[in-house]
PDB file of C-alpha atoms in Angstrom:
ATOM      1  CA  MET A   1       0.000   0.000   0.000  1.00  0.00           C
ATOM      2  CA  PRO A   2       1.212   3.605  -0.599  1.00  0.00           C
ATOM      3  CA  ARG A   3       3.296   5.182   2.166  1.00  0.00           C
ATOM      4  CA  ASP A   4       1.774   7.953   4.201  1.00  0.00           C
ATOM      5  CA  ILE A   5       2.527  11.188   2.337  1.00  0.00           C
ATOM      6  CA  ARG A   6       3.796  12.889   5.478  1.00  0.00           C
ATOM      7  CA  ILE A   7       6.305  10.124   6.104  1.00  0.00           C
ATOM      8  CA  MET A   8       7.540  10.386   2.548  1.00  0.00           C
ATOM      9  CA  ALA A   9       7.990  14.152   2.853  1.00  0.00           C
ATOM     10  CA  LEU A  10      10.210  13.686   5.917  1.00  0.00           C
ATOM     11  CA  ALA A  11      12.167  10.960   4.130  1.00  0.00           C
ATOM     12  CA  ALA A  12      12.693  12.827   0.839  1.00  0.00           C
ATOM     13  CA  ALA A  13      16.263  13.759   1.724  1.00  0.00           C
ATOM     14  CA  LEU A  14      17.082  10.092   2.234  1.00  0.00           C
ATOM     15  CA  CYS A  15      15.512   8.761  -0.972  1.00  0.00           C
ATOM     16  CA  LEU A  16      18.601   9.024  -3.150  1.00  0.00           C
ATOM     17  CA  ALA A  17      20.789   7.038  -0.778  1.00  0.00           C
ATOM     18  CA  LEU A  18      18.099   4.446  -0.292  1.00  0.00           C
ATOM     19  CA  ALA A  19      17.476   4.117  -4.029  1.00  0.00           C
ATOM     20  CA  LEU A  20      21.208   3.688  -4.536  1.00  0.00           C
ATOM     21  CA  SER A  21      21.303   0.723  -2.224  1.00  0.00           C
ATOM     22  CA  GLY A  22      18.241  -0.673  -3.968  1.00  0.00           C
ATOM     23  CA  CYS A  23      19.949  -0.412  -7.346  1.00  0.00           C
ATOM     24  CA  GLY A  24      22.910  -2.536  -6.513  1.00  0.00           C
ATOM     25  CA  GLY A  25      23.894  -2.274  -2.885  1.00  0.00           C
ATOM     26  CA  GLY A  26      24.204  -5.741  -1.480  1.00  0.00           C
ATOM     27  CA  GLY A  27      23.827  -4.740   2.150  1.00  0.00           C
ATOM     28  CA  GLY A  28      20.700  -5.279   4.159  1.00  0.00           C
ATOM     29  CA  GLY A  29      18.750  -2.795   6.212  1.00  0.00           C
ATOM     30  CA  ALA A  30      15.358  -1.183   5.807  1.00  0.00           C
ATOM     31  CA  ARG A  31      14.777   1.051   2.798  1.00  0.00           C
ATOM     32  CA  MET A  32      12.081   3.573   2.017  1.00  0.00           C
ATOM     33  CA  GLU A  33      10.412   2.673  -1.273  1.00  0.00           C
ATOM     34  CA  PRO A  34       9.303   5.369  -3.730  1.00  0.00           C
ATOM     35  CA  THR A  35       5.626   6.158  -3.533  1.00  0.00           C
ATOM     36  CA  PRO A  36       3.739   4.403  -6.358  1.00  0.00           C
ATOM     37  CA  PRO A  37       2.545   6.964  -8.928  1.00  0.00           C
ATOM     38  CA  ALA A  38      -1.006   8.222  -8.814  1.00  0.00           C
ATOM     39  CA  SER A  39      -3.405   7.122 -11.526  1.00  0.00           C
ATOM     40  CA  GLY A  40      -3.544   9.285 -14.620  1.00  0.00           C
ATOM     41  CA  GLY A  41      -1.215   7.860 -17.247  1.00  0.00           C
ATOM     42  CA  GLU A  42       0.129   4.558 -18.492  1.00  0.00           C
ATOM     43  CA  PRO A  43       3.472   3.576 -20.066  1.00  0.00           C
ATOM     44  CA  THR A  44       3.407   4.307 -23.794  1.00  0.00           C
ATOM     45  CA  PRO A  45       6.070   3.471 -26.397  1.00  0.00           C
ATOM     46  CA  GLY A  46       7.270   6.347 -28.549  1.00  0.00           C
ATOM     47  CA  PRO A  47       8.349   6.146 -32.219  1.00  0.00           C
ATOM     48  CA  ARG A  48      10.730   3.360 -33.207  1.00  0.00           C
ATOM     49  CA  LEU A  49      14.400   4.296 -33.017  1.00  0.00           C
ATOM     50  CA  GLU A  50      16.278   4.676 -36.294  1.00  0.00           C
ATOM     51  CA  SER A  51      16.886   1.242 -37.920  1.00  0.00           C
ATOM     52  CA  SER A  52      15.768  -0.521 -34.746  1.00  0.00           C
ATOM     53  CA  ASN A  53      12.933  -2.629 -33.350  1.00  0.00           C
ATOM     54  CA  LEU A  54      13.046  -0.695 -30.063  1.00  0.00           C
ATOM     55  CA  SER A  55      11.023   2.294 -28.895  1.00  0.00           C
ATOM     56  CA  PRO A  56      11.673   4.596 -25.927  1.00  0.00           C
ATOM     57  CA  ILE A  57       9.018   4.564 -23.227  1.00  0.00           C
ATOM     58  CA  ILE A  58       7.517   8.042 -23.009  1.00  0.00           C
ATOM     59  CA  GLY A  59       8.171   9.509 -19.566  1.00  0.00           C
ATOM     60  CA  ALA A  60      11.300   7.385 -19.039  1.00  0.00           C
ATOM     61  CA  GLU A  61      13.698   9.286 -21.300  1.00  0.00           C
ATOM     62  CA  ALA A  62      16.280  10.711 -18.886  1.00  0.00           C
ATOM     63  CA  ASP A  63      19.328  12.527 -20.225  1.00  0.00           C
ATOM     64  CA  PHE A  64      22.784  11.775 -18.822  1.00  0.00           C
ATOM     65  CA  GLY A  65      25.794  14.068 -18.506  1.00  0.00           C
ATOM     66  CA  PRO A  66      29.567  13.447 -18.546  1.00  0.00           C
ATOM     67  CA  GLU A  67      29.552  12.938 -14.775  1.00  0.00           C
ATOM     68  CA  VAL A  68      28.419   9.338 -15.376  1.00  0.00           C
ATOM     69  CA  ALA A  69      31.701   8.402 -17.110  1.00  0.00           C
ATOM     70  CA  GLU A  70      33.445   7.101 -13.992  1.00  0.00           C
ATOM     71  CA  ALA A  71      30.446   5.032 -12.915  1.00  0.00           C
ATOM     72  CA  LEU A  72      30.071   3.650 -16.454  1.00  0.00           C
ATOM     73  CA  ALA A  73      33.711   2.537 -16.414  1.00  0.00           C
ATOM     74  CA  ARG A  74      33.220   0.728 -13.090  1.00  0.00           C
ATOM     75  CA  ALA A  75      30.024  -0.907 -14.317  1.00  0.00           C
ATOM     76  CA  ALA A  76      31.633  -1.929 -17.607  1.00  0.00           C
ATOM     77  CA  ARG A  77      34.188  -4.025 -15.721  1.00  0.00           C
ATOM     78  CA  ALA A  78      31.674  -5.556 -13.281  1.00  0.00           C
ATOM     79  CA  VAL A  79      30.494  -9.133 -13.771  1.00  0.00           C
ATOM     80  CA  PRO A  80      26.757  -8.989 -14.598  1.00  0.00           C
ATOM     81  CA  ASN A  81      24.189 -10.529 -12.301  1.00  0.00           C
ATOM     82  CA  GLY A  82      21.955 -12.373 -14.732  1.00  0.00           C
ATOM     83  CA  ALA A  83      20.951  -9.656 -17.187  1.00  0.00           C
ATOM     84  CA  SER A  84      21.781  -6.699 -14.952  1.00  0.00           C
ATOM     85  CA  GLN A  85      25.112  -4.850 -14.739  1.00  0.00           C
ATOM     86  CA  SER A  86      25.993  -1.850 -12.576  1.00  0.00           C
ATOM     87  CA  SER A  87      28.791   0.030 -10.838  1.00  0.00           C
ATOM     88  CA  SER A  88      27.456  -1.036  -7.436  1.00  0.00           C
ATOM     89  CA  VAL A  89      29.292  -4.311  -6.846  1.00  0.00           C
ATOM     90  CA  GLU A  90      30.348  -6.878  -4.282  1.00  0.00           C
ATOM     91  CA  ASN A  91      33.580  -8.765  -4.985  1.00  0.00           C
ATOM     92  CA  GLY A  92      33.572  -7.517  -8.577  1.00  0.00           C
ATOM     93  CA  ARG A  93      30.033  -8.707  -9.332  1.00  0.00           C
ATOM     94  CA  THR A  94      26.904  -6.614  -9.750  1.00  0.00           C
ATOM     95  CA  ALA A  95      25.148  -6.818  -6.394  1.00  0.00           C
ATOM     96  CA  ASP A  96      21.508  -6.869  -7.500  1.00  0.00           C
ATOM     97  CA  GLU A  97      19.590  -7.984 -10.557  1.00  0.00           C
ATOM     98  CA  MET A  98      17.047  -5.465 -11.834  1.00  0.00           C
ATOM     99  CA  SER A  99      13.782  -6.457 -13.480  1.00  0.00           C
ATOM    100  CA  VAL A 100      10.585  -4.763 -14.624  1.00  0.00           C
ATOM    101  CA  SER A 101       7.050  -5.829 -13.783  1.00  0.00           C
ATOM    102  CA  VAL A 102       3.639  -4.492 -14.758  1.00  0.00           C
ATOM    103  CA  VAL A 103       1.187  -3.628 -11.978  1.00  0.00           C
ATOM    104  CA  ARG A 104      -1.994  -1.595 -11.616  1.00  0.00           C
ATOM    105  CA  ASP A 105      -2.055   1.442  -9.373  1.00  0.00           C
ATOM    106  CA  GLU A 106      -4.930   2.375  -7.078  1.00  0.00           C
ATOM    107  CA  GLY A 107      -6.793   3.971  -9.963  1.00  0.00           C
ATOM    108  CA  GLY A 108      -6.450   0.905 -12.175  1.00  0.00           C
ATOM    109  CA  SER A 109      -3.814   2.352 -14.518  1.00  0.00           C
ATOM    110  CA  LEU A 110      -0.899   0.181 -15.593  1.00  0.00           C
ATOM    111  CA  VAL A 111       2.536   1.043 -14.208  1.00  0.00           C
ATOM    112  CA  TYR A 112       6.027  -0.326 -14.852  1.00  0.00           C
ATOM    113  CA  GLU A 113       7.865  -1.041 -11.597  1.00  0.00           C
ATOM    114  CA  VAL A 114      11.636  -1.532 -11.637  1.00  0.00           C
ATOM    115  CA  ARG A 115      12.663  -3.778  -8.734  1.00  0.00           C
ATOM    116  CA  ASP A 116      15.839  -5.451  -7.527  1.00  0.00           C
ATOM    117  CA  ASP A 117      16.251  -9.148  -6.789  1.00  0.00           C
ATOM    118  CA  GLU A 118      15.025  -8.629  -3.227  1.00  0.00           C
ATOM    119  CA  ASP A 119      11.775  -7.234  -4.661  1.00  0.00           C
ATOM    120  CA  ARG A 120      12.517  -3.689  -3.497  1.00  0.00           C
ATOM    121  CA  LEU A 121      11.029  -0.907  -5.615  1.00  0.00           C
ATOM    122  CA  VAL A 122      13.703   1.227  -7.307  1.00  0.00           C
ATOM    123  CA  ALA A 123      11.760   3.245  -9.870  1.00  0.00           C
ATOM    124  CA  SER A 124       8.321   3.525 -11.463  1.00  0.00           C
ATOM    125  CA  VAL A 125       7.060   4.614 -14.861  1.00  0.00           C
ATOM    126  CA  PRO A 126       5.220   6.989 -14.821  1.00  0.00           C
ATOM    127  CA  LYS A 127       7.823   8.611 -12.566  1.00  0.00           C
ATOM    128  CA  THR A 128       7.028   9.261  -8.915  1.00  0.00           C
ATOM    129  CA  PRO A 129       7.544  12.730  -7.399  1.00  0.00           C
ATOM    130  CA  ASP A 130      10.147  11.388  -4.930  1.00  0.00           C
ATOM    131  CA  GLN A 131      12.129   9.424  -7.546  1.00  0.00           C
ATOM    132  CA  ASP A 132      15.681  10.763  -7.903  1.00  0.00           C
ATOM    133  CA  ILE A 133      17.082   7.981 -10.067  1.00  0.00           C
ATOM    134  CA  ARG A 134      17.471   8.861 -13.767  1.00  0.00           C
ATOM    135  CA  LEU A 135      15.991   6.144 -15.952  1.00  0.00           C
ATOM    136  CA  ALA A 136      15.716   5.567 -19.698  1.00  0.00           C
ATOM    137  CA  LEU A 137      13.554   2.594 -20.667  1.00  0.00           C
ATOM    138  CA  PHE A 138      13.068   0.982 -24.082  1.00  0.00           C
ATOM    139  CA  THR A 139      10.707  -1.728 -25.341  1.00  0.00           C
ATOM    140  CA  ASP A 140      10.073  -3.895 -28.378  1.00  0.00           C
ATOM    141  CA  LEU A 141       6.340  -3.102 -28.272  1.00  0.00           C
ATOM    142  CA  ILE A 142       5.082  -1.678 -31.559  1.00  0.00           C
ATOM    143  CA  PRO A 143       3.866   1.903 -31.049  1.00  0.00           C
ATOM    144  CA  GLY A 144       0.132   2.431 -31.415  1.00  0.00           C
ATOM    145  CA  ILE A 145      -1.021  -1.132 -30.812  1.00  0.00           C
ATOM    146  CA  GLU A 146      -1.651  -0.470 -27.094  1.00  0.00           C
ATOM    147  CA  PRO A 147      -1.898  -4.063 -25.843  1.00  0.00           C
ATOM    148  CA  ASP A 148      -2.760  -4.998 -22.278  1.00  0.00           C
ATOM    149  CA  LEU A 149       0.730  -4.700 -20.797  1.00  0.00           C
ATOM    150  CA  SER A 150      -0.175  -6.917 -17.852  1.00  0.00           C
ATOM    151  CA  SER A 151      -0.442  -9.989 -20.088  1.00  0.00           C
ATOM    152  CA  TYR A 152       1.182  -9.101 -23.423  1.00  0.00           C
ATOM    153  CA  PRO A 153       4.771 -10.486 -23.555  1.00  0.00           C
ATOM    154  CA  HIS A 154       7.391  -7.856 -24.323  1.00  0.00           C
ATOM    155  CA  GLU A 155      11.013  -7.015 -23.602  1.00  0.00           C
ATOM    156  CA  LEU A 156      12.341  -4.023 -21.684  1.00  0.00           C
ATOM    157  CA  LEU A 157      15.888  -2.613 -21.771  1.00  0.00           C
ATOM    158  CA  GLY A 158      16.966   0.105 -19.386  1.00  0.00           C
ATOM    159  CA  VAL A 159      19.853   2.334 -18.358  1.00  0.00           C
ATOM    160  CA  TRP A 160      19.906   4.320 -15.110  1.00  0.00           C
ATOM    161  CA  ALA A 161      22.123   6.606 -13.077  1.00  0.00           C
ATOM    162  CA  THR A 162      22.209   8.389  -9.736  1.00  0.00           C
ATOM    163  CA  ALA A 163      24.765  10.855  -8.400  1.00  0.00           C
ATOM    164  CA  ASP A 164      27.397   8.115  -7.978  1.00  0.00           C
ATOM    165  CA  GLU A 165      26.254   4.932  -9.724  1.00  0.00           C
ATOM    166  CA  ALA A 166      25.110   3.742 -13.141  1.00  0.00           C
ATOM    167  CA  GLY A 167      23.686   0.546 -14.526  1.00  0.00           C
ATOM    168  CA  ALA A 168      21.916  -1.241 -17.363  1.00  0.00           C
ATOM    169  CA  PHE A 169      19.508  -4.157 -17.459  1.00  0.00           C
ATOM    170  CA  TRP A 170      17.413  -6.347 -19.729  1.00  0.00           C
ATOM    171  CA  SER A 171      14.067  -7.679 -18.539  1.00  0.00           C
ATOM    172  CA  ARG A 172      10.971  -9.377 -19.883  1.00  0.00           C
ATOM    173  CA  SER A 173       7.334  -9.015 -18.857  1.00  0.00           C
ATOM    174  CA  PRO A 174       5.717 -11.338 -17.992  1.00  0.00           C
ATOM    175  CA  GLU A 175       8.940 -12.901 -16.701  1.00  0.00           C
ATOM    176  CA  ILE A 176       9.840 -16.432 -17.791  1.00  0.00           C
ATOM    177  CA  PRO A 177      11.853 -18.364 -15.176  1.00  0.00           C
ATOM    178  CA  ALA A 178      15.016 -20.184 -16.245  1.00  0.00           C
ATOM    179  CA  ALA A 179      14.177 -23.649 -17.554  1.00  0.00           C
ATOM    180  CA  ALA A 180      15.880 -26.468 -19.407  1.00  0.00           C
ATOM    181  CA  PHE A 181      15.601 -26.229 -23.181  1.00  0.00           C
ATOM    182  CA  ASP A 182      12.765 -28.195 -24.733  1.00  0.00           C
ATOM    183  CA  ALA A 183      12.701 -30.204 -27.963  1.00  0.00           C
ATOM    184  CA  THR A 184      12.234 -27.061 -30.092  1.00  0.00           C
ATOM    185  CA  SER A 185      15.608 -25.562 -29.128  1.00  0.00           C
ATOM    186  CA  PRO A 186      18.145 -25.028 -31.931  1.00  0.00           C
ATOM    187  CA  THR A 187      20.826 -27.565 -32.795  1.00  0.00           C
ATOM    188  CA  GLY A 188      24.224 -27.110 -34.373  1.00  0.00           C
ATOM    189  CA  THR A 189      25.116 -23.428 -34.753  1.00  0.00           C
ATOM    190  CA  ALA A 190      22.471 -20.715 -34.428  1.00  0.00           C
ATOM    191  CA  THR A 191      22.745 -17.000 -35.199  1.00  0.00           C
ATOM    192  CA  TYR A 192      20.781 -14.437 -33.192  1.00  0.00           C
ATOM    193  CA  GLU A 193      20.170 -10.854 -34.279  1.00  0.00           C
ATOM    194  CA  GLY A 194      18.776  -7.920 -32.367  1.00  0.00           C
ATOM    195  CA  ASP A 195      19.224  -4.459 -30.920  1.00  0.00           C
ATOM    196  CA  ALA A 196      21.161  -2.780 -28.135  1.00  0.00           C
ATOM    197  CA  VAL A 197      20.733   0.511 -26.296  1.00  0.00           C
ATOM    198  CA  GLY A 198      22.854   2.147 -23.644  1.00  0.00           C
ATOM    199  CA  LEU A 199      25.100   4.992 -22.520  1.00  0.00           C
ATOM    200  CA  ARG A 200      28.473   5.972 -23.992  1.00  0.00           C
ATOM    201  CA  ALA A 201      30.820   8.550 -22.459  1.00  0.00           C
ATOM    202  CA  ALA A 202      33.614  10.008 -24.616  1.00  0.00           C
ATOM    203  CA  ASN A 203      35.228  13.379 -25.325  1.00  0.00           C
ATOM    204  CA  GLY A 204      33.781  14.945 -22.182  1.00  0.00           C
ATOM    205  CA  ALA A 205      30.178  14.108 -23.023  1.00  0.00           C
ATOM    206  CA  ALA A 206      27.732  11.248 -22.495  1.00  0.00           C
ATOM    207  CA  ALA A 207      24.853  10.205 -24.696  1.00  0.00           C
ATOM    208  CA  LYS A 208      22.466   7.322 -25.254  1.00  0.00           C
ATOM    209  CA  PHE A 209      23.131   5.024 -28.200  1.00  0.00           C
ATOM    210  CA  VAL A 210      21.456   2.317 -30.232  1.00  0.00           C
ATOM    211  CA  ALA A 211      23.376  -0.465 -31.983  1.00  0.00           C
ATOM    212  CA  ASP A 212      23.000  -3.779 -33.831  1.00  0.00           C
ATOM    213  CA  VAL A 213      23.752  -7.110 -32.152  1.00  0.00           C
ATOM    214  CA  GLU A 214      24.706 -10.478 -33.602  1.00  0.00           C
ATOM    215  CA  MET A 215      25.216 -13.505 -31.344  1.00  0.00           C
ATOM    216  CA  VAL A 216      26.325 -16.990 -32.394  1.00  0.00           C
ATOM    217  CA  ALA A 217      25.627 -20.055 -30.238  1.00  0.00           C
ATOM    218  CA  ASP A 218      27.247 -23.444 -30.807  1.00  0.00           C
ATOM    219  CA  PHE A 219      24.898 -26.052 -29.338  1.00  0.00           C
ATOM    220  CA  GLY A 220      27.495 -28.769 -29.802  1.00  0.00           C
ATOM    221  CA  ALA A 221      30.183 -27.023 -27.750  1.00  0.00           C
ATOM    222  CA  ASN A 222      27.634 -25.099 -25.617  1.00  0.00           C
ATOM    223  CA  THR A 223      29.358 -21.749 -26.177  1.00  0.00           C
ATOM    224  CA  VAL A 224      28.069 -18.359 -27.305  1.00  0.00           C
ATOM    225  CA  ASN A 225      29.830 -15.202 -28.489  1.00  0.00           C
ATOM    226  CA  GLY A 226      28.799 -12.052 -30.294  1.00  0.00           C
ATOM    227  CA  ARG A 227      29.392  -8.563 -31.583  1.00  0.00           C
ATOM    228  CA  VAL A 228      27.750  -5.168 -31.061  1.00  0.00           C
ATOM    229  CA  GLU A 229      28.299  -2.790 -33.961  1.00  0.00           C
ATOM    230  CA  LYS A 230      26.820   0.041 -36.043  1.00  0.00           C
ATOM    231  CA  PHE A 231      26.676   2.274 -32.981  1.00  0.00           C
ATOM    232  CA  ARG A 232      24.633   5.425 -33.554  1.00  0.00           C
ATOM    233  CA  SER A 233      22.790   8.122 -31.646  1.00  0.00           C
ATOM    234  CA  LEU A 234      19.081   7.733 -30.990  1.00  0.00           C
ATOM    235  CA  ALA A 235      18.570  10.177 -33.849  1.00  0.00           C
ATOM    236  CA  GLY A 236      20.554   7.920 -36.197  1.00  0.00           C
ATOM    237  CA  LYS A 237      23.941   9.690 -36.354  1.00  0.00           C
ATOM    238  CA  ALA A 238      26.619   7.003 -36.825  1.00  0.00           C
ATOM    239  CA  ILE A 239      29.553   6.511 -34.453  1.00  0.00           C
ATOM    240  CA  GLU A 240      31.872   5.443 -37.252  1.00  0.00           C
ATOM    241  CA  GLY A 241      33.969   2.330 -36.876  1.00  0.00           C
ATOM    242  CA  PHE A 242      33.210   1.610 -33.237  1.00  0.00           C
ATOM    243  CA  SER A 243      32.302  -1.950 -32.203  1.00  0.00           C
ATOM    244  CA  VAL A 244      32.389  -4.211 -29.146  1.00  0.00           C
ATOM    245  CA  SER A 245      33.156  -7.935 -29.246  1.00  0.00           C
ATOM    246  CA  LEU A 246      31.505 -10.244 -26.707  1.00  0.00           C
ATOM    247  CA  GLY A 247      33.999 -13.037 -26.068  1.00  0.00           C
ATOM    248  CA  ALA A 248      33.039 -16.704 -26.099  1.00  0.00           C
ATOM    249  CA  ALA A 249      31.276 -17.932 -22.954  1.00  0.00           C
ATOM    250  CA  PRO A 250      30.014 -21.384 -21.939  1.00  0.00           C
ATOM    251  CA  PHE A 251      26.293 -21.879 -21.408  1.00  0.00           C
ATOM    252  CA  SER A 252      24.134 -24.593 -19.929  1.00  0.00           C
ATOM    253  CA  PRO A 253      21.008 -25.998 -21.616  1.00  0.00           C
ATOM    254  CA  GLN A 254      19.430 -25.779 -18.154  1.00  0.00           C
ATOM    255  CA  GLY A 255      18.854 -22.064 -18.801  1.00  0.00           C
ATOM    256  CA  GLU A 256      21.157 -20.424 -16.250  1.00  0.00           C
ATOM    257  CA  PRO A 257      22.698 -16.996 -16.996  1.00  0.00           C
ATOM    258  CA  PHE A 258      26.037 -16.896 -18.833  1.00  0.00           C
ATOM    259  CA  GLY A 259      28.668 -14.299 -19.714  1.00  0.00           C
ATOM    260  CA  GLY A 260      32.253 -13.424 -20.584  1.00  0.00           C
ATOM    261  CA  ASP A 261      34.733 -10.648 -21.431  1.00  0.00           C
ATOM    262  CA  THR A 262      34.510  -7.789 -23.925  1.00  0.00           C
ATOM    263  CA  THR A 263      36.961  -5.972 -26.169  1.00  0.00           C
ATOM    264  CA  ALA A 264      36.426  -2.951 -28.416  1.00  0.00           C
ATOM    265  CA  SER A 265      37.838  -1.387 -31.557  1.00  0.00           C
ATOM    266  CA  ASP A 266      37.395   1.766 -33.598  1.00  0.00           C
ATOM    267  CA  ALA A 267      38.571   3.006 -36.964  1.00  0.00           C
ATOM    268  CA  GLY A 268      42.141   2.985 -35.655  1.00  0.00           C
ATOM    269  CA  GLY A 269      42.089  -0.638 -34.481  1.00  0.00           C
ATOM    270  CA  GLY A 270      41.809  -2.275 -31.078  1.00  0.00           C
ATOM    271  CA  ILE A 271      41.298  -0.056 -28.014  1.00  0.00           C
ATOM    272  CA  PRO A 272      43.356  -1.010 -24.914  1.00  0.00           C
ATOM    273  CA  GLY A 273      40.832  -1.779 -22.181  1.00  0.00           C
ATOM    274  CA  GLY A 274      38.191  -4.326 -21.336  1.00  0.00           C
ATOM    275  CA  GLY A 275      34.838  -5.133 -19.833  1.00  0.00           C
ATOM    276  CA  LYS A 276      32.233  -7.791 -19.149  1.00  0.00           C
ATOM    277  CA  TRP A 277      28.997  -9.031 -20.683  1.00  0.00           C
ATOM    278  CA  GLY A 278      26.245 -11.322 -19.468  1.00  0.00           C
ATOM    279  CA  ALA A 279      22.909 -12.680 -20.664  1.00  0.00           C
ATOM    280  CA  ARG A 280      20.124 -15.133 -20.028  1.00  0.00           C
ATOM    281  CA  TRP A 281      17.836 -17.148 -22.280  1.00  0.00           C
ATOM    282  CA  SER A 282      14.454 -15.471 -22.403  1.00  0.00           C
ATOM    283  CA  ASP A 283      12.062 -18.129 -23.714  1.00  0.00           C
ATOM    284  CA  GLY A 284      13.045 -21.526 -22.284  1.00  0.00           C
ATOM    285  CA  LYS A 285      13.742 -22.755 -25.815  1.00  0.00           C
ATOM    286  CA  GLY A 286      17.180 -21.322 -26.526  1.00  0.00           C
ATOM    287  CA  ARG A 287      15.760 -19.181 -29.333  1.00  0.00           C
ATOM    288  CA  THR A 288      15.914 -15.721 -27.696  1.00  0.00           C
ATOM    289  CA  MET A 289      18.229 -14.035 -25.208  1.00  0.00           C
ATOM    290  CA  GLY A 290      18.730 -10.715 -23.471  1.00  0.00           C
ATOM    291  CA  GLY A 291      21.606  -9.249 -21.515  1.00  0.00           C
ATOM    292  CA  THR A 292      24.080  -6.458 -20.842  1.00  0.00           C
ATOM    293  CA  PHE A 293      27.592  -5.496 -21.891  1.00  0.00           C
ATOM    294  CA  GLY A 294      30.215  -2.888 -21.048  1.00  0.00           C
ATOM    295  CA  PHE A 295      33.633  -1.659 -22.081  1.00  0.00           C
ATOM    296  CA  ALA A 296      36.063   0.870 -20.608  1.00  0.00           C
ATOM    297  CA  ALA A 297      39.291   2.094 -22.209  1.00  0.00           C
ATOM    298  CA  ASP A 298      42.405   1.975 -20.032  1.00  0.00           C
ATOM    299  CA  ASP A 299      43.125   5.668 -20.702  1.00  0.00           C
ATOM    300  CA  GLY A 300      39.581   6.759 -19.789  1.00  0.00           C
ATOM    301  CA  SER A 301      38.863   8.015 -23.318  1.00  0.00           C
ATOM    302  CA  VAL A 302      35.654   5.986 -23.690  1.00  0.00           C
ATOM    303  CA  SER A 303      33.349   3.980 -21.445  1.00  0.00           C
ATOM    304  CA  LEU A 304      30.004   2.457 -22.243  1.00  0.00           C
ATOM    305  CA  LEU A 305      27.297   0.259 -20.805  1.00  0.00           C
ATOM    306  CA  GLY A 306      24.292  -1.182 -22.574  1.00  0.00           C
ATOM    307  CA  ALA A 307      21.581  -3.812 -22.739  1.00  0.00           C
ATOM    308  CA  PHE A 308      20.645  -5.998 -25.684  1.00  0.00           C
ATOM    309  CA  SER A 309      18.047  -8.413 -27.013  1.00  0.00           C
ATOM    310  CA  ALA A 310      18.604 -10.983 -29.777  1.00  0.00           C
ATOM    311  CA  ALA A 311      16.616 -13.803 -31.375  1.00  0.00           C
ATOM    312  CA  VAL A 312      16.990 -16.575 -33.926  1.00  0.00           C
ATOM    313  CA  GLU A 313      15.196 -15.837 -37.172  1.00  0.00           C
ATOM    314  CA  PRO A 314      11.692 -17.347 -36.922  1.00  0.00           C
ATOM    315  CA  GLU A 315      11.068 -20.499 -38.886  1.00  0.00           C
ATOM    316  CA  ALA A 316       9.202 -20.064 -42.146  1.00  0.00           C
ATOM    317  CA  ALA A 317       5.453 -20.556 -41.833  1.00  0.00           C
ATOM    318  CA  PRO A 318       3.892 -23.359 -43.860  1.00  0.00           C
ATOM    319  CA  GLY A 319       1.788 -22.552 -46.877  1.00  0.00           C
ATOM    320  CA  ASN A 320       2.186 -20.714 -50.153  1.00  0.00           C
ATOM    321  CA  PRO A 321       4.654 -17.798 -49.799  1.00  0.00           C
ATOM    322  CA  ASP A 322       2.910 -16.054 -52.723  1.00  0.00           C
ATOM    323  CA  ASP A 323      -0.344 -15.971 -50.761  1.00  0.00           C
ATOM    324  CA  PRO A 324       0.411 -14.111 -47.487  1.00  0.00           C
ATOM    325  CA  VAL A 325      -3.262 -13.939 -46.528  1.00  0.00           C
ATOM    326  CA  SER A 326      -3.861 -17.680 -46.469  1.00  0.00           C
ATOM    327  CA  SER A 327      -0.286 -18.831 -45.897  1.00  0.00           C
ATOM    328  CA  GLY A 328      -0.110 -21.018 -42.799  1.00  0.00           C
ATOM    329  CA  SER A 329      -3.877 -21.029 -42.354  1.00  0.00           C
ATOM    330  CA  PRO A 330      -5.946 -24.234 -42.130  1.00  0.00           C
TER     331      PRO A 330
END
């Protein structure tokens, strides 16, 4: 139930510190949760990003300044926790795993709630008045369809920052728990394609980016690796020559998260530095995945953190390909 408004007013000065611990602090202790937003608006996807299947969620479109560069570099080198990666770590690993759920507020409107793995509320969309965390959220929902978010399956990719920390995460709603692959999982070698979004700090500035992702899984060796390339601004301006390689990592057909190391290059060749990436299967079939990745240059010239989603090309539907209306129909 919503907190008493007077209590929240007295606690406003503490909200940032408490939200920080909720976004990755591994320590215990009581935390004040943000007040759920009042009814009067629901999450809505904006126009599709340039050459992408992702849309920004209106109302969760925070801007980020160069002050996030140090936190991005720390997060880039942190081992992800599932499909969540942040600069708040314990023993080099991201302390908490972020996820997004869909709930209804007191007025019946749908709300996205971002929570950590201890089910503590970190942020809401629409934004709450006492919410100090900066959040940018993206979805694969097609703008204008307006499905019932509480039951319609969709993916959510986010980046966030506070005064001292930064992070990225991939999530799916409704969530699908990790499960062993079934008989429809791929065999041999499978290629996955998708999109990435995130934050990149370079040349004294920070900006959100979108990029293309290609992952390759070998179901004989149980390894997966990939590449993030064609980096560009949300408006479509290319970041020429820049790419990030996601090094080979072992995976289990039981569905547990997996991950490895990253390297990066630009038009001049390899960039001295490094980072981590991590992902999880998102459908219990080994056909889709989502995760995070980061890279930080040793000289501090560039740091980035992002989230991605990738899927195997769907199998061709039965029927006559020259008759799209009846193709695949009884």
